[in-house]
CSV table of N, CA and C in Angstrom, one decimal:
chain,number,residue,atom,x,y,z
P,1,MET,N,13.9,-0.1,0.3
P,1,MET,CA,12.9,-1.2,0.4
P,1,MET,C,11.7,-0.8,-0.4
P,2,LYS,N,11.2,-1.7,-1.1
P,2,LYS,CA,9.9,-1.5,-1.9
P,2,LYS,C,8.9,-2.5,-1.4
P,3,TYR,N,7.7,-1.9,-1.3
P,3,TYR,CA,6.5,-2.8,-0.9
P,3,TYR,C,5.2,-2.2,-1.4
P,4,LYS,N,4.2,-3.0,-1.4
P,4,LYS,CA,2.9,-2.6,-1.8
P,4,LYS,C,1.9,-2.7,-0.6
P,5,VAL,N,1.0,-1.8,-0.5
P,5,VAL,CA,0.0,-1.9,0.5
P,5,VAL,C,-1.4,-2.2,-0.1
P,6,VAL,N,-2.1,-3.2,0.3
P,6,VAL,CA,-3.4,-3.6,-0.3
P,6,VAL,C,-4.4,-3.6,0.8
P,7,TYR,N,-5.7,-3.5,0.5
P,7,TYR,CA,-6.8,-3.5,1.5
P,7,TYR,C,-7.6,-4.8,1.3
P,8,LEU,N,-7.4,-5.7,2.2
P,8,LEU,CA,-8.1,-7.0,2.2
P,8,LEU,C,-9.5,-6.9,2.6
P,9,LYS,N,-10.4,-7.6,1.9
P,9,LYS,CA,-11.8,-7.7,2.3
P,9,LYS,C,-12.0,-8.3,3.7
P,10,ASP,N,-13.0,-8.0,4.4
P,10,ASP,CA,-13.2,-8.5,5.8
P,10,ASP,C,-13.3,-10.0,5.8
P,11,ASP,N,-13.9,-10.6,4.8
P,11,ASP,CA,-14.2,-12.0,4.7
P,11,ASP,C,-12.9,-12.8,4.7
P,12,TYR,N,-11.8,-12.2,4.3
P,12,TYR,CA,-10.5,-13.0,4.2
P,12,TYR,C,-9.5,-12.7,5.3
P,13,LEU,N,-9.9,-11.9,6.2
P,13,LEU,CA,-8.9,-11.6,7.3
P,13,LEU,C,-8.6,-12.8,8.1
P,14,ASP,N,-9.6,-13.7,8.4
P,14,ASP,CA,-9.3,-14.9,9.2
P,14,ASP,C,-8.4,-15.8,8.4
P,15,LEU,N,-8.4,-15.8,7.1
P,15,LEU,CA,-7.5,-16.7,6.3
P,15,LEU,C,-6.1,-16.4,6.6
P,16,LEU,N,-5.7,-15.1,6.9
P,16,LEU,CA,-4.4,-14.8,7.2
P,16,LEU,C,-3.8,-15.4,8.5
P,17,ASN,N,-4.7,-15.8,9.4
P,17,ASN,CA,-4.3,-16.5,10.6
P,17,ASN,C,-3.7,-17.9,10.3
P,18,TYR,N,-4.3,-18.5,9.3
P,18,TYR,CA,-3.9,-19.9,9.0
P,18,TYR,C,-2.8,-19.9,7.9
P,19,TYR,N,-2.9,-18.9,6.9
P,19,TYR,CA,-2.0,-18.9,5.8
P,19,TYR,C,-1.4,-17.4,5.7
P,20,PRO,N,-0.5,-17.1,6.5
P,20,PRO,CA,0.0,-15.7,6.5
P,20,PRO,C,0.6,-15.2,5.2
P,21,HIS,N,1.1,-16.1,4.4
P,21,HIS,CA,1.8,-15.6,3.1
P,21,HIS,C,0.8,-15.8,1.9
P,22,PHE,N,-0.4,-16.1,2.2
P,22,PHE,CA,-1.3,-16.3,1.1
P,22,PHE,C,-1.5,-15.1,0.2
P,23,ILE,N,-1.6,-13.9,0.9
P,23,ILE,CA,-1.8,-12.7,0.1
P,23,ILE,C,-0.6,-12.4,-0.8
P,24,GLU,N,0.6,-12.6,-0.3
P,24,GLU,CA,1.7,-12.4,-1.1
P,24,GLU,C,1.8,-13.3,-2.3
P,25,TRP,N,1.3,-14.5,-2.2
P,25,TRP,CA,1.3,-15.5,-3.3
P,25,TRP,C,0.3,-15.1,-4.3
P,26,ILE,N,-0.9,-14.6,-3.9
P,26,ILE,CA,-2.0,-14.5,-4.8
P,26,ILE,C,-2.0,-13.1,-5.4
P,27,TYR,N,-1.5,-12.1,-4.8
P,27,TYR,CA,-1.6,-10.7,-5.3
P,27,TYR,C,-0.6,-10.5,-6.5
P,28,THR,N,-1.2,-10.1,-7.6
P,28,THR,CA,-0.4,-9.6,-8.7
P,28,THR,C,-1.0,-8.4,-9.3
P,29,THR,N,-0.3,-7.6,-10.0
P,29,THR,CA,-0.8,-6.4,-10.6
P,29,THR,C,-1.8,-6.9,-11.7
P,30,PRO,N,-3.0,-6.4,-11.8
P,30,PRO,CA,-4.0,-6.8,-12.8
P,30,PRO,C,-3.5,-6.5,-14.2
P,31,ILE,N,-3.3,-7.5,-15.0
P,31,ILE,CA,-2.9,-7.3,-16.4
P,31,ILE,C,-3.9,-7.9,-17.4
P,32,ASP,N,-4.8,-8.7,-16.9
P,32,ASP,CA,-5.8,-9.3,-17.8
P,32,ASP,C,-7.1,-9.5,-17.1
P,33,THR,N,-8.1,-10.0,-17.7
P,33,THR,CA,-9.4,-10.2,-17.1
P,33,THR,C,-9.3,-11.2,-15.9
P,34,TYR,N,-8.6,-12.2,-16.1
P,34,TYR,CA,-8.6,-13.3,-15.0
P,34,TYR,C,-8.0,-12.7,-13.7
P,35,THR,N,-6.8,-12.0,-13.8
P,35,THR,CA,-6.2,-11.5,-12.6
P,35,THR,C,-7.0,-10.3,-12.1
P,36,SER,N,-7.6,-9.6,-12.9
P,36,SER,CA,-8.5,-8.5,-12.5
P,36,SER,C,-9.6,-9.0,-11.6
P,37,LYS,N,-10.3,-10.1,-12.1
P,37,LYS,CA,-11.4,-10.7,-11.3
P,37,LYS,C,-10.9,-11.3,-10.0
P,38,GLN,N,-9.7,-11.9,-10.0
P,38,GLN,CA,-9.1,-12.5,-8.8
P,38,GLN,C,-8.9,-11.4,-7.8
P,39,ILE,N,-8.3,-10.3,-8.2
P,39,ILE,CA,-8.0,-9.2,-7.3
P,39,ILE,C,-9.4,-8.6,-6.8
P,40,GLU,N,-10.4,-8.4,-7.6
P,40,GLU,CA,-11.7,-7.9,-7.2
P,40,GLU,C,-12.3,-8.7,-6.1
P,41,LEU,N,-12.1,-10.1,-6.1
P,41,LEU,CA,-12.7,-11.0,-5.2
P,41,LEU,C,-12.1,-10.8,-3.8
P,42,LEU,N,-10.8,-10.6,-3.7
P,42,LEU,CA,-10.1,-10.6,-2.4
P,42,LEU,C,-9.8,-9.2,-1.9
P,43,PHE,N,-9.7,-8.2,-2.7
P,43,PHE,CA,-9.3,-6.9,-2.3
P,43,PHE,C,-10.3,-5.8,-2.6
P,44,GLU,N,-10.3,-4.8,-1.8
P,44,GLU,CA,-11.2,-3.7,-2.0
P,44,GLU,C,-10.3,-2.6,-2.7
P,45,PRO,N,-10.9,-1.8,-3.5
P,45,PRO,CA,-10.2,-0.6,-4.0
P,45,PRO,C,-10.0,0.3,-2.8
P,46,ILE,N,-8.8,0.9,-2.7
P,46,ILE,CA,-8.5,1.6,-1.4
P,46,ILE,C,-8.6,3.1,-1.5
P,47,GLN,N,-9.8,3.5,-2.0
P,47,GLN,CA,-10.0,5.0,-2.2
P,47,GLN,C,-10.0,5.7,-0.8
P,48,GLU,N,-10.7,5.2,0.2
P,48,GLU,CA,-10.7,5.9,1.5
P,48,GLU,C,-9.3,5.9,2.1
P,49,GLY,N,-8.6,4.8,2.0
P,49,GLY,CA,-7.2,4.8,2.5
P,49,GLY,C,-6.3,5.8,1.8
P,50,LYS,N,-6.5,6.0,0.5
P,50,LYS,CA,-5.7,7.0,-0.2
P,50,LYS,C,-6.1,8.4,0.2
P,51,LYS,N,-7.4,8.7,0.4
P,51,LYS,CA,-7.8,10.0,0.9
P,51,LYS,C,-7.2,10.3,2.3
P,52,TYR,N,-7.2,9.3,3.2
P,52,TYR,CA,-6.7,9.5,4.5
P,52,TYR,C,-5.2,9.8,4.4
P,53,LEU,N,-4.5,9.0,3.6
P,53,LEU,CA,-3.0,9.2,3.5
P,53,LEU,C,-2.7,10.5,2.9
P,54,LEU,N,-3.4,10.9,1.8
P,54,LEU,CA,-3.2,12.2,1.2
P,54,LEU,C,-3.4,13.4,2.2
P,55,LYS,N,-4.4,13.3,3.0
P,55,LYS,CA,-4.7,14.3,4.0
P,55,LYS,C,-3.5,14.5,4.9
P,56,ILE,N,-2.9,13.4,5.3
P,56,ILE,CA,-1.7,13.5,6.2
P,56,ILE,C,-0.5,14.0,5.4
P,57,LEU,N,-0.3,13.5,4.2
P,57,LEU,CA,0.9,13.9,3.4
P,57,LEU,C,0.9,15.4,3.0
P,58,GLU,N,-0.3,15.9,2.6
P,58,GLU,CA,-0.4,17.3,2.2
P,58,GLU,C,-0.1,18.3,3.3
P,59,LYS,N,-0.2,17.9,4.6
P,59,LYS,CA,0.1,18.8,5.7
P,59,LYS,C,1.6,18.9,5.9
P,60,ARG,N,2.3,18.0,5.4
P,60,ARG,CA,3.8,18.0,5.6
P,60,ARG,C,4.5,19.1,4.7
P,61,GLU,N,5.5,19.7,5.3
P,61,GLU,CA,6.3,20.7,4.5
P,61,GLU,C,7.2,20.0,3.5
P,62,ASP,N,7.5,18.8,3.7
P,62,ASP,CA,8.5,18.1,2.8
P,62,ASP,C,7.7,17.3,1.7
P,63,TYR,N,6.5,17.5,1.5
P,63,TYR,CA,5.6,16.8,0.5
P,63,TYR,C,5.7,17.5,-0.9
P,64,GLN,N,5.9,16.6,-1.9
P,64,GLN,CA,5.9,17.0,-3.3
P,64,GLN,C,5.1,16.0,-4.1
P,65,TYR,N,4.6,16.5,-5.2
P,65,TYR,CA,3.8,15.6,-6.2
P,65,TYR,C,4.4,15.9,-7.5
P,66,TYR,N,4.8,14.8,-8.3
P,66,TYR,CA,5.3,15.0,-9.6
P,66,TYR,C,5.0,13.8,-10.5
P,67,HIS,N,4.2,14.1,-11.5
P,67,HIS,CA,3.8,13.0,-12.5
P,67,HIS,C,3.3,11.7,-11.9
P,68,GLY,N,2.3,11.8,-11.0
P,68,GLY,CA,1.7,10.6,-10.4
P,68,GLY,C,2.5,10.0,-9.3
P,69,VAL,N,3.6,10.6,-8.8
P,69,VAL,CA,4.3,10.1,-7.7
P,69,VAL,C,4.3,11.1,-6.6
P,70,HIS,N,4.0,10.7,-5.4
P,70,HIS,CA,4.0,11.5,-4.2
P,70,HIS,C,5.3,11.3,-3.6
P,71,ILE,N,6.0,12.4,-3.2
P,71,ILE,CA,7.4,12.3,-2.7
P,71,ILE,C,7.4,13.0,-1.3
P,72,LEU,N,8.1,12.3,-0.4
P,72,LEU,CA,8.4,13.0,0.9
P,72,LEU,C,9.9,13.0,1.0
P,73,HIS,N,10.5,14.2,1.1
P,73,HIS,CA,12.0,14.3,1.2
P,73,HIS,C,12.3,15.1,2.4
P,74,ASN,N,12.7,14.3,3.5
P,74,ASN,CA,13.1,14.9,4.7
P,74,ASN,C,14.5,15.5,4.6
P,75,LEU,N,14.7,16.8,4.6
P,75,LEU,CA,16.0,17.4,4.4
P,75,LEU,C,16.9,17.2,5.6
P,76,LEU,N,16.4,17.0,6.8
P,76,LEU,CA,17.3,16.8,7.9
P,76,LEU,C,18.0,15.4,7.9
P,77,THR,N,17.2,14.4,7.6
P,77,THR,CA,17.7,13.0,7.6
P,77,THR,C,18.1,12.6,6.1
P,78,ASP,N,17.7,13.4,5.1
P,78,ASP,CA,17.9,13.0,3.7
P,78,ASP,C,17.2,11.8,3.3
P,79,GLU,N,16.1,11.4,4.0
P,79,GLU,CA,15.3,10.3,3.6
P,79,GLU,C,14.3,10.7,2.6
P,80,ILE,N,14.1,9.8,1.6
P,80,ILE,CA,13.2,10.0,0.6
P,80,ILE,C,12.2,8.9,0.5
P,81,ILE,N,10.9,9.2,0.4
P,81,ILE,CA,9.9,8.2,0.3
P,81,ILE,C,9.1,8.5,-1.0
P,82,HIS,N,9.0,7.5,-1.9
P,82,HIS,CA,8.2,7.6,-3.1
P,82,HIS,C,6.9,6.8,-3.0
P,83,ILE,N,5.8,7.4,-3.3
P,83,ILE,CA,4.5,6.7,-3.2
P,83,ILE,C,3.7,6.9,-4.5
P,84,LYS,N,3.3,5.7,-5.0
P,84,LYS,CA,2.5,5.7,-6.2
P,84,LYS,C,1.2,5.0,-5.9
P,85,MET,N,0.1,5.7,-6.1
P,85,MET,CA,-1.3,5.2,-5.7
P,85,MET,C,-2.0,4.6,-7.0
P,86,ASN,N,-2.3,3.3,-6.9
P,86,ASN,CA,-3.1,2.6,-7.9
P,86,ASN,C,-4.5,2.3,-7.4
P,87,GLU,N,-5.3,1.7,-8.2
P,87,GLU,CA,-6.7,1.3,-7.8
P,87,GLU,C,-6.7,0.4,-6.6
P,88,TYR,N,-5.9,-0.7,-6.6
P,88,TYR,CA,-6.0,-1.7,-5.6
P,88,TYR,C,-4.7,-1.8,-4.7
P,89,ASP,N,-3.7,-1.0,-5.0
P,89,ASP,CA,-2.5,-1.0,-4.1
P,89,ASP,C,-1.9,0.4,-4.1
P,90,ILE,N,-1.0,0.6,-3.1
P,90,ILE,CA,-0.2,1.7,-3.0
P,90,ILE,C,1.3,1.2,-3.0
P,91,GLU,N,2.0,1.6,-4.0
P,91,GLU,CA,3.4,1.2,-4.1
P,91,GLU,C,4.3,2.2,-3.4
P,92,VAL,N,5.2,1.7,-2.5
P,92,VAL,CA,6.0,2.6,-1.7
P,92,VAL,C,7.5,2.1,-1.8
P,93,LYS,N,8.3,3.1,-2.0
P,93,LYS,CA,9.8,2.9,-1.9
P,93,LYS,C,10.3,3.8,-0.9
P,94,GLU,N,10.9,3.2,0.2
P,94,GLU,CA,11.5,3.9,1.3
P,94,GLU,C,12.9,3.5,1.5
P,95,ASN,N,13.7,4.4,2.2
P,95,ASN,CA,15.1,4.1,2.5
P,95,ASN,C,15.1,3.0,3.6
P,96,ASP,N,16.1,2.3,3.7
P,96,ASP,CA,16.4,1.3,4.8
P,96,ASP,C,15.2,0.3,4.9
P,97,GLU,N,15.0,-0.1,6.1
P,97,GLU,CA,14.0,-1.2,6.4
P,97,GLU,C,12.8,-0.6,7.0
P,98,LYS,N,12.5,0.7,6.8
P,98,LYS,CA,11.3,1.3,7.4
P,98,LYS,C,10.1,1.0,6.6
P,99,HIS,N,8.9,1.2,7.2
P,99,HIS,CA,7.6,1.1,6.6
P,99,HIS,C,6.7,2.1,7.2
P,100,ASP,N,7.1,3.4,7.1
P,100,ASP,CA,6.3,4.5,7.7
P,100,ASP,C,4.9,4.6,7.1
P,101,ILE,N,4.8,4.5,5.8
P,101,ILE,CA,3.6,4.7,5.1
P,101,ILE,C,2.6,3.6,5.5
P,102,PHE,N,3.1,2.4,5.6
P,102,PHE,CA,2.2,1.3,6.1
P,102,PHE,C,1.7,1.5,7.5
P,103,ASP,N,2.6,2.0,8.3
P,103,ASP,CA,2.3,2.3,9.7
P,103,ASP,C,1.2,3.4,9.8
P,104,ILE,N,1.2,4.4,8.9
P,104,ILE,CA,0.2,5.4,8.9
P,104,ILE,C,-1.1,4.8,8.5
P,105,LEU,N,-1.1,3.9,7.4
P,105,LEU,CA,-2.4,3.3,6.9
P,105,LEU,C,-2.9,2.3,7.9
P,106,LYS,N,-2.1,1.6,8.6
P,106,LYS,CA,-2.5,0.6,9.6
P,106,LYS,C,-3.3,1.3,10.7
P,107,GLN,N,-3.1,2.6,11.0
P,107,GLN,CA,-3.9,3.3,12.0
P,107,GLN,C,-5.3,3.5,11.5
P,108,PHE,N,-5.5,3.6,10.2
P,108,PHE,CA,-6.8,3.8,9.6
P,108,PHE,C,-7.6,2.6,9.7
P,109,SER,N,-7.0,1.4,9.4
P,109,SER,CA,-7.8,0.2,9.3
P,109,SER,C,-6.8,-1.0,9.4
P,110,CYS,N,-7.3,-2.1,10.1
P,110,CYS,CA,-6.5,-3.3,10.2
P,110,CYS,C,-6.6,-4.2,9.0
P,111,ASN,N,-7.3,-3.8,8.0
P,111,ASN,CA,-7.5,-4.5,6.7
P,111,ASN,C,-6.3,-4.3,5.8
P,112,PHE,N,-5.5,-3.3,6.1
P,112,PHE,CA,-4.3,-3.1,5.2
P,112,PHE,C,-3.3,-4.1,5.4
P,113,TYR,N,-2.7,-4.5,4.3
P,113,TYR,CA,-1.7,-5.6,4.4
P,113,TYR,C,-0.5,-5.2,3.5
P,114,MET,N,0.7,-5.5,4.0
P,114,MET,CA,1.9,-5.1,3.3
P,114,MET,C,2.5,-6.3,2.5
P,115,ILE,N,2.8,-6.1,1.2
P,115,ILE,CA,3.4,-7.1,0.4
P,115,ILE,C,4.8,-6.6,0.0
P,116,PHE,N,5.8,-7.3,0.3
P,116,PHE,CA,7.2,-6.9,0.0
P,116,PHE,C,7.4,-7.2,-1.5
P,117,ASP,N,8.0,-6.2,-2.2
P,117,ASP,CA,8.3,-6.2,-3.6
P,117,ASP,C,9.8,-6.5,-3.8
P,118,ASN,N,10.1,-7.6,-4.4
P,118,ASN,CA,11.5,-7.9,-4.6
P,118,ASN,C,12.1,-7.3,-5.7
């Protein structure tokens, strides 16, 4: 399963109550000035969330870092989690239907939102 985690600005949290799929429709990876400005209006750069996540990951014995990708490889269950951190999102690839990384970030703030990547 692949997904992205973004950090929504406080002003737009109420919008999700009325339009729960709005964030999935509007979020795209910034490739030009227009989409970059659109992302800047709705989402916060997630520097604090990344620091929080890294603190937790680096304490684990199964943590590895290789060319911009953070990897968790649990030898007991043979589960592998790939994490790539960008300015406005965190891309995660996990086995099965789990979303462990999102669950960790959700403890930090309710402004984190998960977008499924097809």
